[in-house]
mmCIF file of C-alpha atoms in Angstrom:
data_model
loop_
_atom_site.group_PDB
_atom_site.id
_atom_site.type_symbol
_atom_site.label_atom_id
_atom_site.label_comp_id
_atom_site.label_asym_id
_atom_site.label_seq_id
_atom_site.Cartn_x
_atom_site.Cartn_y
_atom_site.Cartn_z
ATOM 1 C CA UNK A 203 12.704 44.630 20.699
ATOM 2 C CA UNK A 204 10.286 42.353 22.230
ATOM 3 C CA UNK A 205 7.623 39.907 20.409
ATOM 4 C CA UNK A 206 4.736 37.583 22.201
ATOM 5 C CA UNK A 207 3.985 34.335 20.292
ATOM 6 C CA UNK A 208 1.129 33.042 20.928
ATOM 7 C CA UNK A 209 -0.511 29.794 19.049
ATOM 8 C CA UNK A 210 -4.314 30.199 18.029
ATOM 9 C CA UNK A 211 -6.400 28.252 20.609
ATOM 10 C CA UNK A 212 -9.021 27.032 17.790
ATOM 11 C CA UNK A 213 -7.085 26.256 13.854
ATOM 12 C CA UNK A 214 -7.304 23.459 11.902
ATOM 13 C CA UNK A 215 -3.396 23.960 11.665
ATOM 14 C CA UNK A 216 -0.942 25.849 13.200
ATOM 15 C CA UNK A 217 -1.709 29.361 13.580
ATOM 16 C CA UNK A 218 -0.140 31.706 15.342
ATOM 17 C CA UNK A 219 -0.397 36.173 16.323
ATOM 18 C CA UNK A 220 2.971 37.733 16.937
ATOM 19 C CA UNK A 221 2.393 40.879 18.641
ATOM 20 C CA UNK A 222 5.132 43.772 19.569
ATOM 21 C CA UNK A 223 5.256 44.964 23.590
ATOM 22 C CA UNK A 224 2.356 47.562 23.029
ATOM 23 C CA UNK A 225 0.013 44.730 21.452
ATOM 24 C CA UNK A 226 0.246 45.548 18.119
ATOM 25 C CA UNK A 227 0.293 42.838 15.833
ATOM 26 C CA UNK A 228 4.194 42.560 14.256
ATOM 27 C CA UNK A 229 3.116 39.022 12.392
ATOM 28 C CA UNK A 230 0.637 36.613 11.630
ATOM 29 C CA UNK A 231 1.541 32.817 10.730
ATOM 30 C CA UNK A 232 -0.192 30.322 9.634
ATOM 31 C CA UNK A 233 0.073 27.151 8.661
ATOM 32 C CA UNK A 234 -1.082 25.413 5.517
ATOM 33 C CA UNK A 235 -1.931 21.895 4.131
ATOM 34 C CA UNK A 236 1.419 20.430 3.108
ATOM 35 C CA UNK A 237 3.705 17.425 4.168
ATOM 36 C CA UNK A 238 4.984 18.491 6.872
ATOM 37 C CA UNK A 239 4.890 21.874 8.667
ATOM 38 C CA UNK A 240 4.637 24.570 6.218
ATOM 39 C CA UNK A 241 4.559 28.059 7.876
ATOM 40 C CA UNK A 242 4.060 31.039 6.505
ATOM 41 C CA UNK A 243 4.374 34.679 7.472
ATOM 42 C CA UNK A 244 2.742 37.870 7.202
ATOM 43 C CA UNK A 245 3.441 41.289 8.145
ATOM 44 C CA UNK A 246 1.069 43.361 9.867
ATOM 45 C CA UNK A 247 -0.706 45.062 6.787
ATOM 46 C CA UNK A 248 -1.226 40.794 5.681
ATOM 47 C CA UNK A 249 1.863 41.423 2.991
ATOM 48 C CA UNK A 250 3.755 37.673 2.934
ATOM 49 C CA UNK A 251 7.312 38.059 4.069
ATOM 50 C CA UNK A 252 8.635 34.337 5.234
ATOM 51 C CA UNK A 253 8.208 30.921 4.460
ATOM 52 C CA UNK A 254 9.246 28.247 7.390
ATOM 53 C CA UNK A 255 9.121 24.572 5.640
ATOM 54 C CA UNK A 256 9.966 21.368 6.761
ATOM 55 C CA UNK A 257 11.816 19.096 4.604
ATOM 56 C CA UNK A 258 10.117 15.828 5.505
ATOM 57 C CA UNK A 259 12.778 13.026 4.039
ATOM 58 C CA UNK A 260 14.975 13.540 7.121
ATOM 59 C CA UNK A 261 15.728 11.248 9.965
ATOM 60 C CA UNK A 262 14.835 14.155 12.349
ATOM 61 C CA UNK A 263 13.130 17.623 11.895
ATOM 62 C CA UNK A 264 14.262 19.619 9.531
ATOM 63 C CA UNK A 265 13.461 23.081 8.523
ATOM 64 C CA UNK A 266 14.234 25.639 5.332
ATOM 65 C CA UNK A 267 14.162 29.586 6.242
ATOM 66 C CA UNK A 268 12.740 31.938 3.145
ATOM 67 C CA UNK A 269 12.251 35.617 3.415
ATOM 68 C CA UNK A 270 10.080 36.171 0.525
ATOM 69 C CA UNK A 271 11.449 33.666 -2.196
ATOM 70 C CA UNK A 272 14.769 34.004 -1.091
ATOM 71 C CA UNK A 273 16.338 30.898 0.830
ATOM 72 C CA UNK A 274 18.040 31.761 3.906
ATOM 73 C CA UNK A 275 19.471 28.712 5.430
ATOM 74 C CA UNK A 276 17.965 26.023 7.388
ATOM 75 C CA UNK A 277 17.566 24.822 11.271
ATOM 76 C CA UNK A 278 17.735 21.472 11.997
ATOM 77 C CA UNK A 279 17.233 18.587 15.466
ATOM 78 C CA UNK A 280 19.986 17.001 15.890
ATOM 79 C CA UNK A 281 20.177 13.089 17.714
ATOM 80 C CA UNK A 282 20.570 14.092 21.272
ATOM 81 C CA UNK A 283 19.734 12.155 25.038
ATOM 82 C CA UNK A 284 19.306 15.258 27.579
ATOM 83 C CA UNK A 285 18.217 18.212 26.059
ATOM 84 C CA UNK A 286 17.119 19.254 22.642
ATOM 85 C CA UNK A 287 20.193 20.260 20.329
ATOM 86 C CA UNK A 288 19.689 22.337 16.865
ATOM 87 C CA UNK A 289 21.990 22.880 14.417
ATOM 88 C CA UNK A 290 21.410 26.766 12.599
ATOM 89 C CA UNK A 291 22.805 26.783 9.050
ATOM 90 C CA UNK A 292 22.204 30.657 8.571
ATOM 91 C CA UNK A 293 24.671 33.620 8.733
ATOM 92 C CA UNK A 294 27.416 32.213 11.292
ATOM 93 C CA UNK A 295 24.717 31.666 14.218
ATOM 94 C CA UNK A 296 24.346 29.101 16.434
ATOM 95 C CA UNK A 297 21.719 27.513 18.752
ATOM 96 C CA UNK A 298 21.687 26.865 22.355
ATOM 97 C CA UNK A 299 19.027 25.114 24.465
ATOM 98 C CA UNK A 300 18.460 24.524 28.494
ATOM 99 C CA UNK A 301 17.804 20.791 29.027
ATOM 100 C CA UNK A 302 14.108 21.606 29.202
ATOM 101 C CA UNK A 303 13.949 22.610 25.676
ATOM 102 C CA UNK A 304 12.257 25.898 26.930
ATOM 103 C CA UNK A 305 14.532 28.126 26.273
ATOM 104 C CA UNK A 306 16.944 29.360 23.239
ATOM 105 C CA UNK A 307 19.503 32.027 22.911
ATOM 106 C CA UNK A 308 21.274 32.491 19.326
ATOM 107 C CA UNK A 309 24.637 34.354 19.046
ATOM 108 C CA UNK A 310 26.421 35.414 16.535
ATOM 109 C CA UNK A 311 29.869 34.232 14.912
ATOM 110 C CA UNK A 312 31.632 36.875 17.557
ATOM 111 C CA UNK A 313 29.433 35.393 20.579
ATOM 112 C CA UNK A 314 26.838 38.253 20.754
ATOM 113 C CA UNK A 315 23.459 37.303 21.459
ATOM 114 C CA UNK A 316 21.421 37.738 18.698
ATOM 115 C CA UNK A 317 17.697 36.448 20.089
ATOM 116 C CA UNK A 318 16.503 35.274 23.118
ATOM 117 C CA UNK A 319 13.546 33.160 23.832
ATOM 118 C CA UNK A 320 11.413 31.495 26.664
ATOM 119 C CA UNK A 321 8.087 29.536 26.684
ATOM 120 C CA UNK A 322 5.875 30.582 29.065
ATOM 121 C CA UNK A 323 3.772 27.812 31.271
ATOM 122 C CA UNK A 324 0.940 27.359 32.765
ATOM 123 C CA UNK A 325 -1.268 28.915 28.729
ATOM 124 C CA UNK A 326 -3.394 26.630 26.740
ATOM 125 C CA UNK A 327 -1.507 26.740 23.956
ATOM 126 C CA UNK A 328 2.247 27.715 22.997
ATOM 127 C CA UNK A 329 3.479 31.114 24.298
ATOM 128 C CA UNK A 330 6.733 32.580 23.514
ATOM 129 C CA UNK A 331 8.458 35.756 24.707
ATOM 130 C CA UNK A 332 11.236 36.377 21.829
ATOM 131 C CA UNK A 333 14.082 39.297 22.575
ATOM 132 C CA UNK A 334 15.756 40.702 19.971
ATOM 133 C CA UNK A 335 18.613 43.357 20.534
ATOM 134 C CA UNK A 336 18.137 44.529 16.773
ATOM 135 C CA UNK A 337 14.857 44.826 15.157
ATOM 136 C CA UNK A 338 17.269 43.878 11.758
ATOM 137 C CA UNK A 339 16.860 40.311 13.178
ATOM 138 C CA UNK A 340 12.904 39.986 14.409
ATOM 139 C CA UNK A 341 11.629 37.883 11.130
ATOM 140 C CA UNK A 342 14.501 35.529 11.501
ATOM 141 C CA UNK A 343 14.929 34.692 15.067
ATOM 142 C CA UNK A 344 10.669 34.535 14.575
ATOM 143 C CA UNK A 345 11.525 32.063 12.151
ATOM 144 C CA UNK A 346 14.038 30.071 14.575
ATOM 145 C CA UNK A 347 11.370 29.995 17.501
ATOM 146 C CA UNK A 348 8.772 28.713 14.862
ATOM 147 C CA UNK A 349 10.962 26.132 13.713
ATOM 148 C CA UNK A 350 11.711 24.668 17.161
ATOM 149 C CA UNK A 351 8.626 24.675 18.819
ATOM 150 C CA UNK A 352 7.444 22.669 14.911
ATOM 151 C CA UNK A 353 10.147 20.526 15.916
ATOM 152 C CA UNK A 354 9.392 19.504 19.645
ATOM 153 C CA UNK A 355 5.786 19.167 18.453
ATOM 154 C CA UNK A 356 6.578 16.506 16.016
ATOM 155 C CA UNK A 357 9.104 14.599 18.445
ATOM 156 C CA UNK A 358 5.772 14.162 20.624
ATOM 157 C CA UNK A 359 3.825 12.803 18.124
#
């Protein structure tokens, strides 16, 4: 499965249209009036399904993953020199980065990739291409991409 992400040009705060490889919409997200980036996440008929919040008394971004109400783990920036490093606390994955902080792959526990994603240059405002082997996974590794790109945006503040 494949997902665009691409940020609203014009919102007071972050807003954002997923959309599936034939353009329909998968997701909407927007963000709301909170400390710190609070994003949250609708299916295509406008039903809520996640919640991406930051927890903003932390030394670097920080982030807590809900699907509905239920907490799912968090993502976090960790201190780093060269390249962007994040630290998954959710079912066994982890988090790599190229030194550009551009692109992300999460595996599994057993090493299988679990998402994929690249920004795309040269667009006014954030785009993402997100793969995902297993459509099970879509609303989280949507999740992860939100959470990172929330993250670089508030290291260049």
């Amino acid at each position: 499965m494949r997902l665009l992400f691409k940020q609203r040009m014009f919102s007071w705060f972050d807003s954002y249209d997923i959309y599936r490889e034939d353009g329909s919409t998968a997701y909407t997200v927007q963000g709301r009036l909170a400390w710190g980036h609070r994003l949250e996440i609708s299916d295509a008929a406008g039903a809520p399904v996640g919640l991406v919040k930051q927890e903003v008394l932390a030394f670097l971004p920080r982030f807590a993953l809900y699907a509905g109400d239920q907490y799912l783990g968090q993502i976090k920036k960790e201190l780093s020199f060269f390249k962007p490093v994040y630290t998954l606390d959710c079912n066994g994955w982890t988090v790599e980065g190229d030194w550009l902080g551009w692109d992300y792959s999460v595996t599994d526990s057993l090493g299988q990739e679990v998402m994929r994603a690249s920004k795309e240059l040269l667009h006014w405002t954030d785009v993402y291409t997100i793969d995902v082997p297993d459509p099970r996974n879509a609303l989280m590794a949507l999740m992860i991409v939100l959470a990172i790109d929330a993250a670089n945006c508030s290291g260049n503040d």
